[in-house]
XYZ file of C-alpha atoms in Angstrom:
517
model
C -9.031 -82.955 28.329
C -11.345 -84.352 25.727
C -14.830 -85.187 26.972
C -16.673 -88.266 25.756
C -19.639 -87.586 23.530
C -23.184 -88.119 24.740
C -24.148 -91.755 25.382
C -25.966 -93.367 22.635
C -28.721 -95.225 24.286
C -30.589 -96.414 21.408
C -28.292 -99.378 20.848
C -29.167 -101.457 23.908
C -27.592 -104.892 24.407
C -29.400 -107.813 23.024
C -30.383 -110.649 25.497
C -27.284 -112.802 26.065
C -27.577 -116.175 24.437
C -23.912 -117.262 24.486
C -24.474 -120.110 26.966
C -26.284 -122.108 24.393
C -23.689 -121.198 21.732
C -20.662 -122.128 23.779
C -22.210 -125.218 25.396
C -21.606 -123.801 28.907
C -24.022 -125.191 31.440
C -25.505 -122.538 33.700
C -27.116 -123.052 36.805
C -29.258 -120.002 37.661
C -30.405 -119.288 41.166
C -34.122 -120.005 42.107
C -34.595 -116.797 44.124
C -33.369 -113.180 43.987
C -33.080 -112.928 47.704
C -29.617 -113.229 49.218
C -27.636 -112.450 52.383
C -23.882 -111.592 52.694
C -21.985 -114.442 51.387
C -18.417 -115.583 50.574
C -15.257 -113.834 51.217
C -13.430 -110.751 49.661
C -11.281 -111.348 46.562
C -8.446 -109.449 44.754
C -6.793 -106.531 46.333
C -9.413 -106.235 48.994
C -7.789 -109.353 50.673
C -4.539 -107.474 51.136
C -3.511 -104.898 53.757
C -5.111 -106.941 56.544
C -8.113 -108.154 54.453
C -11.754 -107.053 54.162
C -14.426 -108.451 56.489
C -16.885 -105.739 56.783
C -19.350 -106.220 59.659
C -18.316 -109.745 60.586
C -18.641 -110.516 64.172
C -20.895 -107.729 64.854
C -24.641 -107.414 65.240
C -27.138 -107.650 62.185
C -29.920 -105.257 61.841
C -32.687 -104.625 59.052
C -33.266 -101.255 57.347
C -35.959 -100.232 54.799
C -35.115 -96.663 54.534
C -31.924 -94.576 54.194
C -32.632 -93.000 57.621
C -32.816 -96.450 59.206
C -29.199 -97.220 57.695
C -27.962 -93.998 59.178
C -29.524 -94.771 62.475
C -28.009 -98.188 62.495
C -24.619 -96.656 62.112
C -25.180 -94.007 64.661
C -26.490 -96.493 67.284
C -23.258 -98.410 67.544
C -21.105 -98.191 70.509
C -18.260 -96.582 68.287
C -17.400 -95.760 64.735
C -15.537 -99.082 64.570
C -18.115 -101.445 66.120
C -18.866 -104.123 63.525
C -22.222 -104.099 61.974
C -24.143 -105.664 59.158
C -27.075 -103.727 57.823
C -29.525 -105.729 55.791
C -31.340 -103.516 53.340
C -34.642 -104.220 51.660
C -36.789 -101.954 49.478
C -36.238 -98.577 47.845
C -33.886 -96.134 49.443
C -34.485 -92.526 48.070
C -34.333 -88.743 49.066
C -37.645 -88.950 50.622
C -36.629 -91.550 53.145
C -32.918 -90.577 53.753
C -32.398 -88.037 56.486
C -29.238 -87.000 58.419
C -28.797 -88.858 61.806
C -26.473 -87.554 64.444
C -24.429 -89.577 66.924
C -21.015 -90.196 68.246
C -20.330 -93.233 65.994
C -21.398 -91.691 62.597
C -21.220 -88.613 60.262
C -24.092 -88.910 57.992
C -25.880 -86.463 55.602
C -29.263 -86.149 53.974
C -29.660 -87.263 50.427
C -26.817 -89.670 50.304
C -25.779 -92.804 52.085
C -22.844 -91.588 53.996
C -20.294 -94.109 55.147
C -17.778 -91.408 56.589
C -15.135 -91.774 59.193
C -16.210 -95.240 60.110
C -15.027 -98.884 59.747
C -16.219 -102.565 59.855
C -19.520 -102.174 58.089
C -21.396 -104.562 55.786
C -24.277 -103.075 53.653
C -26.226 -106.108 51.903
C -29.389 -106.251 49.966
C -31.760 -109.098 51.020
C -35.301 -110.354 50.521
C -36.901 -108.821 47.421
C -33.851 -106.571 46.868
C -32.382 -103.119 47.783
C -32.570 -100.198 45.342
C -30.876 -96.954 45.932
C -32.880 -94.779 43.602
C -31.250 -91.464 42.578
C -29.244 -91.812 45.752
C -25.508 -92.412 45.800
C -23.434 -94.305 48.332
C -20.437 -92.115 49.661
C -17.411 -93.765 51.359
C -14.965 -91.254 52.859
C -12.151 -91.596 55.403
C -13.381 -95.139 56.042
C -12.068 -98.658 55.928
C -13.028 -102.271 55.960
C -16.392 -101.825 54.019
C -18.509 -104.426 52.204
C -21.328 -103.365 49.743
C -23.057 -106.365 48.390
C -26.269 -107.304 46.335
C -27.587 -103.754 45.915
C -28.700 -101.678 42.839
C -27.815 -97.905 42.680
C -29.284 -96.072 39.749
C -29.757 -92.654 38.081
C -27.608 -90.790 40.543
C -26.983 -87.147 39.233
C -24.681 -84.225 39.880
C -26.788 -81.658 38.031
C -30.523 -81.364 37.629
C -32.854 -82.620 40.325
C -32.294 -84.450 42.577
C -28.633 -84.423 42.997
C -26.656 -86.917 45.174
C -22.972 -87.964 45.860
C -21.636 -85.693 43.156
C -23.228 -87.728 40.535
C -21.440 -91.043 41.357
C -23.511 -94.356 42.051
C -20.552 -95.261 44.461
C -17.797 -92.939 45.233
C -14.748 -93.232 47.472
C -12.381 -90.447 48.539
C -10.067 -89.287 51.273
C -8.039 -92.031 52.843
C -10.310 -95.005 52.071
C -8.821 -98.533 52.620
C -10.148 -102.035 52.081
C -13.486 -101.941 50.400
C -15.186 -105.042 48.519
C -18.164 -104.178 46.202
C -19.709 -107.307 45.065
C -22.715 -108.411 43.035
C -24.024 -104.862 42.537
C -25.888 -103.199 39.703
C -24.723 -99.594 38.887
C -26.508 -97.801 36.292
C -27.422 -94.383 34.729
C -29.679 -93.105 31.875
C -27.034 -91.074 30.003
C -23.867 -89.153 30.180
C -22.552 -85.931 31.642
C -24.839 -83.684 29.539
C -27.859 -85.556 31.071
C -26.421 -84.911 34.666
C -24.711 -88.048 35.488
C -21.076 -88.630 36.424
C -19.201 -91.917 37.234
C -20.683 -95.203 38.245
C -17.664 -96.299 40.460
C -15.052 -93.682 41.282
C -12.027 -93.709 43.642
C -9.849 -90.762 44.507
C -7.668 -88.922 47.072
C -5.724 -91.899 48.516
C -8.059 -94.788 48.006
C -6.396 -98.145 48.081
C -7.143 -101.839 48.209
C -10.501 -102.138 46.593
C -12.200 -104.893 44.704
C -15.166 -104.626 42.403
C -16.421 -108.175 41.529
C -19.540 -109.760 39.806
C -21.161 -106.350 39.195
C -23.038 -104.730 36.233
C -22.288 -101.182 35.148
C -24.480 -99.912 32.289
C -25.889 -96.949 30.240
C -23.519 -94.261 31.431
C -20.942 -91.942 29.960
C -18.375 -92.740 32.469
C -17.851 -96.193 34.115
C -15.502 -94.997 36.669
C -12.089 -93.655 37.642
C -9.011 -94.068 39.863
C -7.469 -90.684 40.601
C -9.200 -87.325 39.921
C -6.150 -85.681 38.007
C -2.845 -86.512 36.445
C -1.268 -85.297 39.473
C -3.500 -87.071 41.954
C -1.571 -90.407 42.057
C -2.179 -91.629 45.500
C -4.693 -94.391 44.513
C -4.326 -97.916 43.533
C -4.260 -101.706 44.221
C -7.671 -102.031 42.648
C -9.167 -105.369 41.314
C -11.851 -105.678 38.837
C -13.269 -109.135 37.884
C -16.266 -110.789 36.485
C -18.072 -107.502 35.882
C -20.263 -106.605 32.915
C -19.575 -103.143 31.354
C -22.495 -102.521 28.959
C -23.175 -99.387 26.906
C -20.429 -97.123 28.396
C -18.942 -94.207 26.662
C -15.530 -94.207 28.416
C -13.683 -94.871 31.627
C -13.977 -98.604 32.043
C -11.941 -97.831 34.025
C -9.900 -94.708 33.711
C -6.490 -95.247 35.657
C -4.377 -92.408 36.753
C -1.336 -93.999 38.502
C -1.411 -96.938 40.688
C -1.904 -100.648 39.824
C -5.025 -102.431 38.721
C -5.812 -106.122 37.937
C -8.546 -106.452 35.398
C -9.557 -110.002 34.512
C -12.582 -111.976 33.286
C -14.804 -108.917 32.657
C -17.245 -108.668 29.739
C -17.326 -105.516 27.922
C -20.082 -104.887 25.467
C -20.442 -101.594 23.565
C -17.760 -99.337 24.798
C -18.544 -96.445 22.594
C -15.396 -94.231 22.833
C -12.829 -95.902 25.024
C -12.491 -98.587 27.637
C -9.565 -99.199 29.971
C -7.599 -95.921 29.837
C -4.288 -96.267 31.569
C -2.625 -93.034 32.139
C -0.068 -90.980 34.171
C 2.181 -94.045 35.002
C -0.762 -96.453 35.821
C -0.051 -100.176 35.286
C -2.911 -102.593 34.473
C -2.716 -106.327 34.226
C -5.453 -107.172 31.848
C -6.194 -110.922 31.646
C -8.895 -113.151 29.878
C -11.335 -110.305 29.372
C -13.917 -110.467 26.505
C -14.335 -107.203 24.476
C -17.281 -106.980 22.009
C -18.679 -104.443 19.612
C -16.530 -101.687 21.131
C -13.893 -99.068 20.189
C -10.423 -98.462 21.636
C -10.906 -100.910 24.450
C -7.336 -100.400 25.964
C -4.674 -97.853 25.774
C -3.792 -94.295 26.827
C -6.397 -91.704 25.674
C -6.988 -87.946 25.816
C -3.553 -87.216 27.231
C 0.138 -87.436 26.569
C 0.809 -88.824 30.153
C 1.503 -92.373 29.255
C 0.123 -95.517 31.134
C 1.065 -99.204 30.722
C -0.434 -102.574 30.495
C 0.301 -106.380 30.576
C -2.141 -108.270 28.377
C -2.850 -111.974 28.170
C -5.730 -114.259 26.980
C -8.035 -111.468 25.969
C -10.732 -111.797 23.126
C -11.505 -108.769 20.872
C -14.743 -109.401 19.160
C -15.576 -106.674 16.519
C -13.243 -104.058 18.189
C -12.217 -100.981 16.304
C -9.076 -99.002 16.886
C -8.249 -95.315 16.205
C -5.008 -94.154 14.853
C -2.138 -93.185 17.187
C -1.646 -89.505 17.939
C -0.061 -87.144 20.421
C -2.836 -87.614 22.911
C -4.073 -90.938 21.684
C -2.173 -94.279 22.113
C -4.543 -97.205 21.577
C -3.035 -100.685 22.406
C -4.610 -102.409 19.293
C -5.089 -103.583 16.761
C -2.591 -106.103 18.119
C -2.227 -105.363 21.795
C 1.152 -106.168 23.283
C 2.469 -105.890 26.813
C 4.653 -102.809 27.661
C 5.001 -103.492 31.475
C 4.934 -106.397 33.999
C 2.678 -106.488 37.012
C 3.060 -108.814 39.969
C -0.086 -109.937 41.582
C 0.251 -110.667 45.353
C -2.989 -112.850 45.817
C -4.210 -116.183 44.405
C -6.975 -116.197 41.730
C -8.503 -118.506 39.076
C -9.002 -117.357 35.554
C -11.903 -118.336 33.296
C -10.899 -118.822 29.656
C -12.081 -115.684 27.779
C -14.421 -117.642 25.611
C -16.521 -118.550 28.811
C -16.575 -114.989 30.078
C -19.811 -113.787 28.238
C -21.789 -116.737 29.702
C -20.255 -116.674 33.078
C -20.682 -112.892 33.685
C -24.134 -112.989 32.117
C -25.205 -115.640 34.688
C -23.550 -114.169 37.765
C -22.934 -110.382 37.520
C -25.318 -107.877 39.156
C -27.638 -107.550 42.114
C -30.355 -110.264 42.712
C -28.460 -112.990 40.767
C -28.296 -115.264 43.879
C -24.697 -114.288 44.532
C -23.433 -116.805 42.053
C -19.710 -117.038 41.325
C -17.422 -118.689 38.935
C -15.646 -121.913 40.076
C -12.714 -121.157 37.788
C -13.664 -123.740 35.278
C -16.348 -122.003 33.248
C -19.192 -122.875 35.546
C -21.142 -120.641 38.122
C -21.431 -121.885 41.585
C -22.630 -120.756 44.930
C -20.180 -119.585 47.460
C -20.004 -120.930 51.030
C -22.179 -118.658 53.287
C -20.214 -116.570 55.826
C -21.689 -118.114 59.001
C -21.749 -114.645 60.704
C -23.337 -112.094 60.427
C -26.437 -112.845 58.390
C -27.607 -116.221 59.722
C -30.699 -115.852 61.811
C -29.186 -116.299 65.249
C -31.311 -118.269 67.825
C -31.583 -116.713 71.243
C -28.836 -118.294 73.296
C -30.952 -118.041 76.560
C -33.672 -120.204 74.863
C -32.705 -123.903 75.319
C -35.430 -124.975 72.853
C -33.732 -123.208 69.934
C -30.824 -124.967 68.145
C -27.301 -123.427 68.154
C -24.621 -123.165 65.483
C -24.708 -122.332 61.733
C -27.987 -122.472 59.952
C -26.977 -124.765 57.181
C -30.004 -123.719 54.985
C -28.599 -120.214 54.122
C -26.879 -120.722 50.752
C -28.565 -124.044 50.107
C -31.168 -124.860 47.492
C -34.942 -125.670 48.058
C -37.846 -127.225 46.367
C -41.319 -128.424 47.315
C -44.465 -130.153 46.312
C -46.602 -127.101 45.850
C -46.615 -123.328 46.711
C -49.413 -120.932 47.193
C -49.600 -117.713 45.047
C -47.102 -115.118 46.338
C -44.868 -117.477 48.235
C -41.620 -119.233 47.164
C -39.543 -122.224 48.024
C -36.398 -119.901 48.432
C -38.178 -117.948 51.107
C -37.553 -120.500 53.795
C -33.785 -120.204 53.331
C -33.187 -116.490 53.119
C -32.930 -115.442 56.709
C -35.905 -113.248 56.374
C -38.973 -113.906 58.694
C -41.192 -111.580 56.643
C -41.120 -113.927 53.565
C -42.467 -117.417 53.427
C -43.454 -120.531 51.652
C -47.135 -121.787 51.918
C -48.516 -124.874 50.396
C -51.280 -124.625 47.762
C -53.589 -126.341 50.133
C -53.664 -127.383 53.681
C -50.874 -130.055 53.286
C -47.677 -130.055 51.312
C -43.898 -130.288 51.637
C -40.748 -128.084 51.343
C -37.304 -129.343 51.263
C -33.724 -127.990 51.692
C -30.971 -129.584 49.561
C -27.220 -129.320 49.042
C -24.924 -130.320 46.194
C -22.952 -132.662 48.590
C -23.870 -134.772 51.631
C -24.489 -132.716 54.721
C -24.939 -133.909 58.308
C -28.035 -132.730 59.898
C -29.251 -133.568 63.482
C -31.721 -130.671 64.195
C -34.211 -128.590 62.233
C -36.086 -125.526 63.276
C -39.509 -124.679 61.558
C -40.245 -121.107 62.148
C -43.852 -120.172 61.233
C -44.509 -116.795 59.780
C -46.177 -114.023 61.883
C -49.875 -114.502 62.251
C -49.777 -118.255 61.350
C -47.903 -119.715 64.428
C -49.543 -122.986 65.499
C -51.245 -123.594 62.113
C -49.305 -126.687 61.435
C -50.916 -129.677 63.128
C -49.162 -132.808 61.950
C -45.961 -133.161 60.240
C -43.002 -135.399 59.245
C -39.288 -134.939 58.589
C -38.093 -137.160 55.767
C -34.663 -138.066 54.319
C -35.200 -136.671 50.817
C -32.498 -139.139 49.491
C -34.073 -142.358 50.661
C -37.630 -141.347 51.580
C -37.157 -142.662 55.098
C -39.183 -140.871 57.836
C -36.659 -139.430 60.407
C -39.220 -138.259 62.815
C -42.920 -137.027 62.993
C -45.233 -135.213 65.391
C -48.567 -133.678 66.028
C -49.689 -130.617 67.871
C -49.822 -126.855 67.357
C -46.772 -125.879 65.134
C -43.430 -127.692 64.785
C -40.595 -125.501 66.077
C -37.244 -127.026 66.968
C -37.001 -130.772 66.028
C -34.232 -133.251 66.724
C -33.692 -136.069 64.217
C -31.131 -138.836 64.114
C -27.826 -137.414 62.801
C -27.962 -138.182 59.117
C -25.751 -137.356 56.173
C -28.013 -136.338 53.337
C -28.363 -134.173 50.335
C -31.891 -133.381 50.775
C -34.248 -133.087 53.858
C -37.980 -132.516 53.550
C -40.487 -131.126 55.944
C -43.795 -132.542 55.117
C -47.110 -131.017 56.497
C -49.703 -133.738 56.750
C -52.430 -131.673 58.675
C -52.985 -128.150 59.449
C -55.533 -125.671 60.832
C -55.781 -122.333 58.799
C -53.194 -121.690 56.333
C -49.691 -122.962 57.223
C -46.897 -120.411 56.389
C -43.112 -121.636 56.859
C -40.911 -118.473 57.216
C -37.705 -120.466 57.803
C -36.752 -124.038 57.496
C -33.475 -123.914 59.424
C -31.053 -127.024 59.503
C -28.254 -127.543 61.933
C -25.416 -130.043 62.275
C -25.957 -130.442 66.044
């Protein structure tokens, strides 16, 4: 088998400016923090669906050891759990943890022989530095809003066989969404694949992710005779500066749509050994041999429609080289069992540039050439009030996934911090008074708010008002030490404002929660 040449890193992608050129209006997120949002798409919705840790407890982890501990502290290996990750996870803070509900290892995030788990980056972001995520003999897994970088199979340190995310041995139903997977070279520099699946891995979706600077984007199947994998969806991903395997398919079915491929140096979608790929409305730019069967005489197949080929070159056909171009035609048909919306290929560079990767606010396309924010999944990432405390409002916190703005903010604080579900971040006015607002794209009914002050500043708020941001009408006001849970007349509005009119010390609002009542 021919191996790709070393990755040429000296031709990095220029800054995306296609939005202005195409006239597409992009709404970029205000803050990088995010919590698990939206629902699985593509083949991950089949075979019973993929819900991860929905319905279970939510814990926070800032080390790899804490991630393993959370898995091992469950009642069983299938007890649902959402693990919110913030900070840098590396070899120094990732140890093996033992327990009846887990099977972990040092130097790798091990999701092995388990099910019903969500791993989501929150707050300032989650970075797995030189440390891979390994999914083995597991099912119903969600990985969202994380960065995995520079995982090596040779040199030092090594992790996960050199794969950023690797799945093997009877894996079912995995949704990987809004991740950034990157290396700093090819196999000769010690790296392997960014997103690999083998040994009976099925019903997987990779969406809104960035894969860059690697010799190998990823594979489905480890050899021409290992054909037990399939039903994989790739959509709205950015493949940037990749030598080959974008992806490599050995057998099985893949649906590949609305991806943006820039600088595929040797080959791109490599359908082999009977694999069938449905390739819809993708945008290929400044690349070579972006679709076909390469480095083998074991033919694969493709169905193509709506793709754009922008400065793509094609090699000549040979005994082990069958490029689909220069005028790609379908040579099979693939039936897709789920519903989906296609963006026109001309919109793909702008849409993917605005949405793909970690810390992009979990923006998605609405199917009409515009990014939008998905509806938050009520469980498991909303801060859950103590049900035994009658002063705390119940139900879904409507602020998660909403927008926010304010009159002023102190250095180091952010408007978005009041709606991220994270009590360790906060907004603070530039002075002793100021206002902070929650806002929605459509009118939303609110009857209760909960102002949660950051640790160490509880009671600093002395006088306050809750204002209808649409009309300026004061819904209620109060004085005292702190604000806490507040009942207001049930009002349908697009914006609600909490105004601090007096304080002692420095007021810090960690969460501005809103509830329908």
